[in-house]
mmCIF file of C-alpha atoms in Angstrom:
data_model
loop_
_atom_site.group_PDB
_atom_site.id
_atom_site.type_symbol
_atom_site.label_atom_id
_atom_site.label_comp_id
_atom_site.label_asym_id
_atom_site.label_seq_id
_atom_site.Cartn_x
_atom_site.Cartn_y
_atom_site.Cartn_z
ATOM 1 C CA MET A 1 164.773 142.130 61.597
ATOM 2 C CA THR A 2 162.061 139.578 60.520
ATOM 3 C CA SER A 3 160.118 137.124 62.110
ATOM 4 C CA ASN A 4 162.700 134.330 60.132
ATOM 5 C CA ASP A 5 165.157 136.033 62.358
ATOM 6 C CA TYR A 6 163.839 134.543 65.442
ATOM 7 C CA PRO A 7 163.826 131.005 66.598
ATOM 8 C CA GLY A 8 161.129 129.455 66.852
ATOM 9 C CA PRO A 9 159.388 126.262 68.595
ATOM 10 C CA GLU A 10 161.131 124.189 65.405
ATOM 11 C CA ASP A 11 164.543 125.462 67.182
ATOM 12 C CA TRP A 12 163.683 124.930 70.731
ATOM 13 C CA ASP A 13 165.014 121.941 72.973
ATOM 14 C CA THR A 14 163.797 122.622 76.145
ATOM 15 C CA TYR A 15 159.786 123.210 77.240
ATOM 16 C CA MET A 16 158.819 123.577 81.120
ATOM 17 C CA TRP A 17 155.356 123.257 82.434
ATOM 18 C CA VAL A 18 154.480 124.988 85.529
ATOM 19 C CA VAL A 19 151.122 123.814 86.860
ATOM 20 C CA ALA A 20 148.760 124.392 90.428
ATOM 21 C CA HIS A 21 147.698 120.777 90.827
ATOM 22 C CA PRO A 22 148.407 117.147 90.259
ATOM 23 C CA ASP A 23 146.763 116.444 86.995
ATOM 24 C CA ASP A 24 146.985 119.778 85.712
ATOM 25 C CA LEU A 25 149.152 118.748 82.942
ATOM 26 C CA GLU A 26 147.892 115.809 82.082
ATOM 27 C CA PHE A 27 144.343 117.004 81.398
ATOM 28 C CA SER A 28 145.689 120.030 79.877
ATOM 29 C CA SER A 29 148.996 118.634 77.883
ATOM 30 C CA ALA A 30 149.661 115.811 77.907
ATOM 31 C CA GLY A 31 149.550 114.485 74.368
ATOM 32 C CA THR A 32 151.736 118.183 73.016
ATOM 33 C CA VAL A 33 153.702 116.420 76.000
ATOM 34 C CA LYS A 34 154.409 112.938 74.929
ATOM 35 C CA LYS A 35 154.486 114.636 71.230
ATOM 36 C CA LEU A 36 157.625 117.017 72.048
ATOM 37 C CA ILE A 37 159.111 113.721 73.836
ATOM 38 C CA ASN A 38 159.220 111.687 71.088
ATOM 39 C CA ALA A 39 160.676 114.606 68.980
ATOM 40 C CA GLY A 40 163.354 114.342 71.666
ATOM 41 C CA LYS A 41 162.784 117.152 73.370
ATOM 42 C CA LYS A 42 163.377 117.824 77.577
ATOM 43 C CA CYS A 43 160.568 118.729 79.291
ATOM 44 C CA ILE A 44 160.634 119.662 82.461
ATOM 45 C CA LEU A 45 157.579 119.518 85.336
ATOM 46 C CA VAL A 46 157.244 122.458 88.040
ATOM 47 C CA GLN A 47 154.409 121.065 89.954
ATOM 48 C CA VAL A 48 153.607 124.054 92.081
ATOM 49 C CA THR A 49 151.207 122.148 95.389
ATOM 50 C CA SER A 50 151.223 118.448 95.476
ATOM 51 C CA GLY A 51 146.768 118.114 95.967
ATOM 52 C CA ASP A 52 147.004 117.655 99.661
ATOM 53 C CA ARG A 53 143.673 118.593 100.393
ATOM 54 C CA GLY A 54 141.846 117.290 96.697
ATOM 55 C CA THR A 55 139.975 114.663 98.780
ATOM 56 C CA GLY A 56 136.864 114.347 100.759
ATOM 57 C CA ASP A 57 138.079 110.637 101.755
ATOM 58 C CA ARG A 58 138.452 111.337 105.247
ATOM 59 C CA SER A 59 141.131 108.066 105.358
ATOM 60 C CA PHE A 60 143.591 110.317 104.175
ATOM 61 C CA THR A 61 146.088 112.943 106.308
ATOM 62 C CA ARG A 62 147.275 115.635 104.468
ATOM 63 C CA GLU A 63 150.389 114.228 104.282
ATOM 64 C CA THR A 64 149.114 110.607 103.240
ATOM 65 C CA LEU A 65 147.198 112.420 100.610
ATOM 66 C CA MET A 66 150.423 114.644 99.149
ATOM 67 C CA ALA A 67 152.255 111.177 99.369
ATOM 68 C CA THR A 68 149.904 109.409 96.895
ATOM 69 C CA ARG A 69 148.729 112.388 95.045
ATOM 70 C CA GLU A 70 153.049 112.664 94.355
ATOM 71 C CA ARG A 71 153.074 109.065 93.666
ATOM 72 C CA GLU A 72 150.557 108.933 90.776
ATOM 73 C CA LEU A 73 151.930 112.237 89.453
ATOM 74 C CA LYS A 74 155.747 110.209 89.456
ATOM 75 C CA GLU A 75 153.920 106.871 87.573
ATOM 76 C CA ALA A 76 151.821 109.772 85.210
ATOM 77 C CA ALA A 77 155.069 111.351 84.116
ATOM 78 C CA ARG A 78 156.817 108.083 83.484
ATOM 79 C CA ARG A 79 154.508 106.828 81.341
ATOM 80 C CA LEU A 80 154.550 110.294 79.803
ATOM 81 C CA GLY A 81 158.796 109.817 79.469
ATOM 82 C CA LEU A 82 158.999 112.792 81.257
ATOM 83 C CA THR A 83 162.687 112.941 83.160
ATOM 84 C CA GLU A 84 161.962 115.882 85.623
ATOM 85 C CA VAL A 85 159.037 116.519 87.892
ATOM 86 C CA VAL A 86 160.185 119.634 90.311
ATOM 87 C CA PHE A 87 157.372 119.592 93.412
ATOM 88 C CA LEU A 88 157.714 123.108 94.764
ATOM 89 C CA HIS A 89 155.452 121.838 97.589
ATOM 90 C CA GLU A 90 153.188 125.198 98.244
ATOM 91 C CA GLY A 91 150.112 124.067 100.454
ATOM 92 C CA ASP A 92 146.840 123.103 98.406
ATOM 93 C CA GLY A 93 144.159 126.017 98.312
ATOM 94 C CA HIS A 94 146.827 128.805 99.441
ATOM 95 C CA VAL A 95 149.101 129.711 96.859
ATOM 96 C CA MET A 96 149.404 133.425 96.894
ATOM 97 C CA PRO A 97 150.874 134.923 93.390
ATOM 98 C CA ASP A 98 153.402 136.188 95.660
ATOM 99 C CA ILE A 99 157.115 137.410 95.631
ATOM 100 C CA ASN A 100 157.694 133.843 97.266
ATOM 101 C CA LEU A 101 156.336 131.643 94.687
ATOM 102 C CA ARG A 102 157.817 133.502 92.110
ATOM 103 C CA GLU A 103 161.244 133.364 93.389
ATOM 104 C CA LYS A 104 160.464 129.430 93.314
ATOM 105 C CA ILE A 105 159.383 129.778 89.510
ATOM 106 C CA VAL A 106 162.398 131.591 88.636
ATOM 107 C CA LYS A 107 164.972 129.642 90.395
ATOM 108 C CA GLN A 108 163.887 126.735 88.280
ATOM 109 C CA ILE A 109 163.559 128.571 84.864
ATOM 110 C CA ARG A 110 168.102 129.127 85.921
ATOM 111 C CA ILE A 111 168.143 125.822 86.404
ATOM 112 C CA HIS A 112 166.101 124.324 83.334
ATOM 113 C CA LYS A 113 167.084 127.572 81.156
ATOM 114 C CA PRO A 114 163.658 126.533 79.182
ATOM 115 C CA ASP A 115 163.589 128.323 75.615
#
């Protein structure tokens, strides 16, 4: 079997990013995501945390910071053209690569079936 027998990126229709923090996709891959969306590809963002501990500003509670970061992330996703953002709501700074997290990510892979 040759490499030509296997589908490659030009044949893929669905892409999924799994990132830990709000802004991770934007800082690492926004250009790629926009290019794929403009090419008619489906892109899904799985957001592990909601950034509920990502500030030194004491006027934010964890809940208000989480709501603010999720709202900002949804707006960034909208501007990129992402139509699907999934929040796993893991605690910022407390993510462990354990079976519970793996189950949540595998569930999203099964739901969205990225290429």
